[in-house]
Coordinates of N, CA and C in Angstrom, one line a residue:
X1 N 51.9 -41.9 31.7 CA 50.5 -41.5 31.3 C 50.4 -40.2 30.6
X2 N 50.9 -39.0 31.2 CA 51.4 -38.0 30.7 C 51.9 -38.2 29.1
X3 N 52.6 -38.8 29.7 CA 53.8 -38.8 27.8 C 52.8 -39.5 26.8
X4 N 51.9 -40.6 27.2 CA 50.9 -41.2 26.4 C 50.0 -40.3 26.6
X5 N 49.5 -39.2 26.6 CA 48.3 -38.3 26.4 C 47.2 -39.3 27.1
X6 N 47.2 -40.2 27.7 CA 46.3 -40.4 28.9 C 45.7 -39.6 29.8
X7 N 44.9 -38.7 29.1 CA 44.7 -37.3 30.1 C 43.5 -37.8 31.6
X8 N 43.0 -38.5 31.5 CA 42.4 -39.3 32.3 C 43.2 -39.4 33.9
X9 N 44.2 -40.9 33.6 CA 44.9 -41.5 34.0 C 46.2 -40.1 34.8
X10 N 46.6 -39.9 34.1 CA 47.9 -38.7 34.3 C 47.0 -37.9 35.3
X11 N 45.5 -36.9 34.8 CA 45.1 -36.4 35.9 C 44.8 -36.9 37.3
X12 N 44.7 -37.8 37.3 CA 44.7 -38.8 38.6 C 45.5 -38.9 39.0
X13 N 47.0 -39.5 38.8 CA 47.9 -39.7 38.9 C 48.5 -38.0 39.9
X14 N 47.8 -37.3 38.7 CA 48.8 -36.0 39.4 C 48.4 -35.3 40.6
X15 N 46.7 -35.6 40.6 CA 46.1 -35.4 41.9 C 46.2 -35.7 42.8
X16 N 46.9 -37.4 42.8 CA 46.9 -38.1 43.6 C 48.8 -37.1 44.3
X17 N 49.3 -36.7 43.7 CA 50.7 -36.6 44.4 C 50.4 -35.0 45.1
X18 N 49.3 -34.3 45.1 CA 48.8 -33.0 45.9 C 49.3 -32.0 45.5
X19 N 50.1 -31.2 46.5 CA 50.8 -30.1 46.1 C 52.6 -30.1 46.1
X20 N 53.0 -31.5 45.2 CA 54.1 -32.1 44.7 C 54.8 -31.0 43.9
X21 N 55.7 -30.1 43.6 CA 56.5 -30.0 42.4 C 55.0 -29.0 41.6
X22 N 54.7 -29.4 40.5 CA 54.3 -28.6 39.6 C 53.0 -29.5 39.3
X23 N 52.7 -30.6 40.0 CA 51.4 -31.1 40.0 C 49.7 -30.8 39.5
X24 N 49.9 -29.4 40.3 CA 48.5 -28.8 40.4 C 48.1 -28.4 39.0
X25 N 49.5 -27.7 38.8 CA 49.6 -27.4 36.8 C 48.9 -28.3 36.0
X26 N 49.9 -29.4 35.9 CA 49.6 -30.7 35.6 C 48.1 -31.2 35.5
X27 N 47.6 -31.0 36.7 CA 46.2 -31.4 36.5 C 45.5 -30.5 35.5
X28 N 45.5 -29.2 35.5 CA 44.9 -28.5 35.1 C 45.3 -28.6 33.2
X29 N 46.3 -28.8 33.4 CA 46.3 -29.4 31.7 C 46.2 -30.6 31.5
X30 N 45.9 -31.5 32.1 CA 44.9 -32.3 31.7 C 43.8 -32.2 31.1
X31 N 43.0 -31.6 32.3 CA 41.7 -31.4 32.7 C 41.1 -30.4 31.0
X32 N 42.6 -29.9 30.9 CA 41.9 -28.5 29.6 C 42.1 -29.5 27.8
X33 N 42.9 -30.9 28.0 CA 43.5 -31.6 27.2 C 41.8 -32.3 26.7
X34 N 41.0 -32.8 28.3 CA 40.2 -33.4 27.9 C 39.0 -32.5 27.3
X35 N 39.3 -31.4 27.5 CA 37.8 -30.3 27.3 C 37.9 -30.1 25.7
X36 N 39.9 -30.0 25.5 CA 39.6 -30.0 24.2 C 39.5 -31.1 23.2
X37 N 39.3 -32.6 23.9 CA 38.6 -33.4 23.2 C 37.4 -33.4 22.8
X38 N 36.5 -33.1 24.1 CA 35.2 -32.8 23.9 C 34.8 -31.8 22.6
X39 N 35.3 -30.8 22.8 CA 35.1 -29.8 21.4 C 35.5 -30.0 20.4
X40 N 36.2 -31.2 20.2 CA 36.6 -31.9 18.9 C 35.8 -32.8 18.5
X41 N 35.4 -33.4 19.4 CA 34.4 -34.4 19.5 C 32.8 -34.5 18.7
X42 N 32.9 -32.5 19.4 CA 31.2 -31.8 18.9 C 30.5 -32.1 20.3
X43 N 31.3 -32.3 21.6 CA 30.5 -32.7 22.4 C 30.4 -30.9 23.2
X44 N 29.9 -29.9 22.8 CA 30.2 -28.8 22.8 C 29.3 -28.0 24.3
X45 N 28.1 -28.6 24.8 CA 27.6 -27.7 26.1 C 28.7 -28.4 27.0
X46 N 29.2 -29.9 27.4 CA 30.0 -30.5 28.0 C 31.4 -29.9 27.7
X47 N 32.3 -29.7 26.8 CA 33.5 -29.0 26.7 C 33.0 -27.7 27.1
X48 N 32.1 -27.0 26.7 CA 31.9 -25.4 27.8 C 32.2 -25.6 29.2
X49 N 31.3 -26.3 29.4 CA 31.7 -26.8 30.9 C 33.1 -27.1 31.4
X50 N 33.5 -27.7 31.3 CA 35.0 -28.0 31.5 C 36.3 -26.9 31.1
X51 N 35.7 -26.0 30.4 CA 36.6 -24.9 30.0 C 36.4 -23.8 31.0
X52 N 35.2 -24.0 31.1 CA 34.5 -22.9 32.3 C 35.2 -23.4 33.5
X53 N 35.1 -24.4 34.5 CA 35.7 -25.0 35.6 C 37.3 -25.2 35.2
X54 N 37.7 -24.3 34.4 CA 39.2 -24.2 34.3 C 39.5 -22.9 34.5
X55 N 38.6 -21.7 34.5 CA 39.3 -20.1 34.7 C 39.9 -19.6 33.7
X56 N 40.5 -19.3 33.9 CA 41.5 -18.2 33.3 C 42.7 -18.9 32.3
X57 N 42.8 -20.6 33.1 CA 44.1 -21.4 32.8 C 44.1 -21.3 30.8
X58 N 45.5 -21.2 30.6 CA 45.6 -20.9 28.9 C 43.9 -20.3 28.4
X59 N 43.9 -20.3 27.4 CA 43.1 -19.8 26.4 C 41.4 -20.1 26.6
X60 N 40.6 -21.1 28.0 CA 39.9 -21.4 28.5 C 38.5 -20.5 28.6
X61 N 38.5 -18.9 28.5 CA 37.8 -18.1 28.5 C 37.1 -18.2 26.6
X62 N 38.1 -18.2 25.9 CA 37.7 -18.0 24.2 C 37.2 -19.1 24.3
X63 N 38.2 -20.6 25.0 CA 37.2 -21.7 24.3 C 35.7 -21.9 24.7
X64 N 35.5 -21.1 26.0 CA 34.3 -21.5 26.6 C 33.1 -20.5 25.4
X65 N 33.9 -19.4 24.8 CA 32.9 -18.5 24.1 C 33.1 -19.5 22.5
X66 N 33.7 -19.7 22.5 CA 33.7 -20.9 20.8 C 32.8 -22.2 21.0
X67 N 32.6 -22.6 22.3 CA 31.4 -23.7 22.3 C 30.5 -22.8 22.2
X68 N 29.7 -22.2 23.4 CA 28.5 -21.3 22.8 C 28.3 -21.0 21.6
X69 N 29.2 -20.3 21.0 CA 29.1 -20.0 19.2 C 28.0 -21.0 18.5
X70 N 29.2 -22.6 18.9 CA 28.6 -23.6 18.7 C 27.3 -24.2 18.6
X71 N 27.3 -24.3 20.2 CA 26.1 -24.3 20.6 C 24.4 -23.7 20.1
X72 N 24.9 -22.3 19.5 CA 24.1 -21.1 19.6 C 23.8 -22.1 17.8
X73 N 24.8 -22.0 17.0 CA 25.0 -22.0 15.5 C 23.6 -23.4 15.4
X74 N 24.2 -24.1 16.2 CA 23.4 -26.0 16.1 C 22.0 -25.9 16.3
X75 N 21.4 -24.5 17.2 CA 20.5 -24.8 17.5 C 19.3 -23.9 16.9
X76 N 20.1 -22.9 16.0 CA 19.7 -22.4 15.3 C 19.4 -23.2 14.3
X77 N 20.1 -24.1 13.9 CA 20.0 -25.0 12.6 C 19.2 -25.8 13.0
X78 N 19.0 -26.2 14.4 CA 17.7 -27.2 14.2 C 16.3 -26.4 14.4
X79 N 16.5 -25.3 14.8 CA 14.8 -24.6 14.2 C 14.6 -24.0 12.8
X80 N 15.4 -24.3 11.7 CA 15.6 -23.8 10.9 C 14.8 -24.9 10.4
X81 N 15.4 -26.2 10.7 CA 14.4 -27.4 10.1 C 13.5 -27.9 10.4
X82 N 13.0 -27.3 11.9 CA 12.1 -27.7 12.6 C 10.6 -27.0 11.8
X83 N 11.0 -25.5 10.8 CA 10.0 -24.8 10.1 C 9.1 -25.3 9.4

């Protein structure tokens, strides 16, 4: 599941094995695999979130401030249109 980028499935999997070996890791790069779908996606308050309930793990602080950006930029653009 892992090796197929199944970030889903693999996080499960790794949860399911507790405090195994290097498991907990594992989830947590999942968990940051899927957030950065989401922000690929444009699914941008929902990937903040997920980056946020990740801490400190890898680069998780900048991505949570690059959705906001986001966020901030989109919403400006729709009062722009809204004029």
């Amino acid at each position: 599941l892992y090796a197929d980028e199944n970030w889903v499935g693999a996080e499960a999997a790794f949860t399911a094995l507790g405090n195994y070996e290097d498991s907990a890791q594992r989830v947590f790069r999942c968990r940051y695999e899927q957030a950065k779908i989401l922000l690929e996606g444009g699914a941008y308050p929902e990937a903040g979130a997920a980056f946020t309930a990740l801490g400190d793990f890898e680069d998780s602080p900048e991505q949570v401030k690059r959705c906001r950006m986001f966020v901030v930029h989109f919403q400006r653009m729709i009062a722009r249109r809204e004029r």
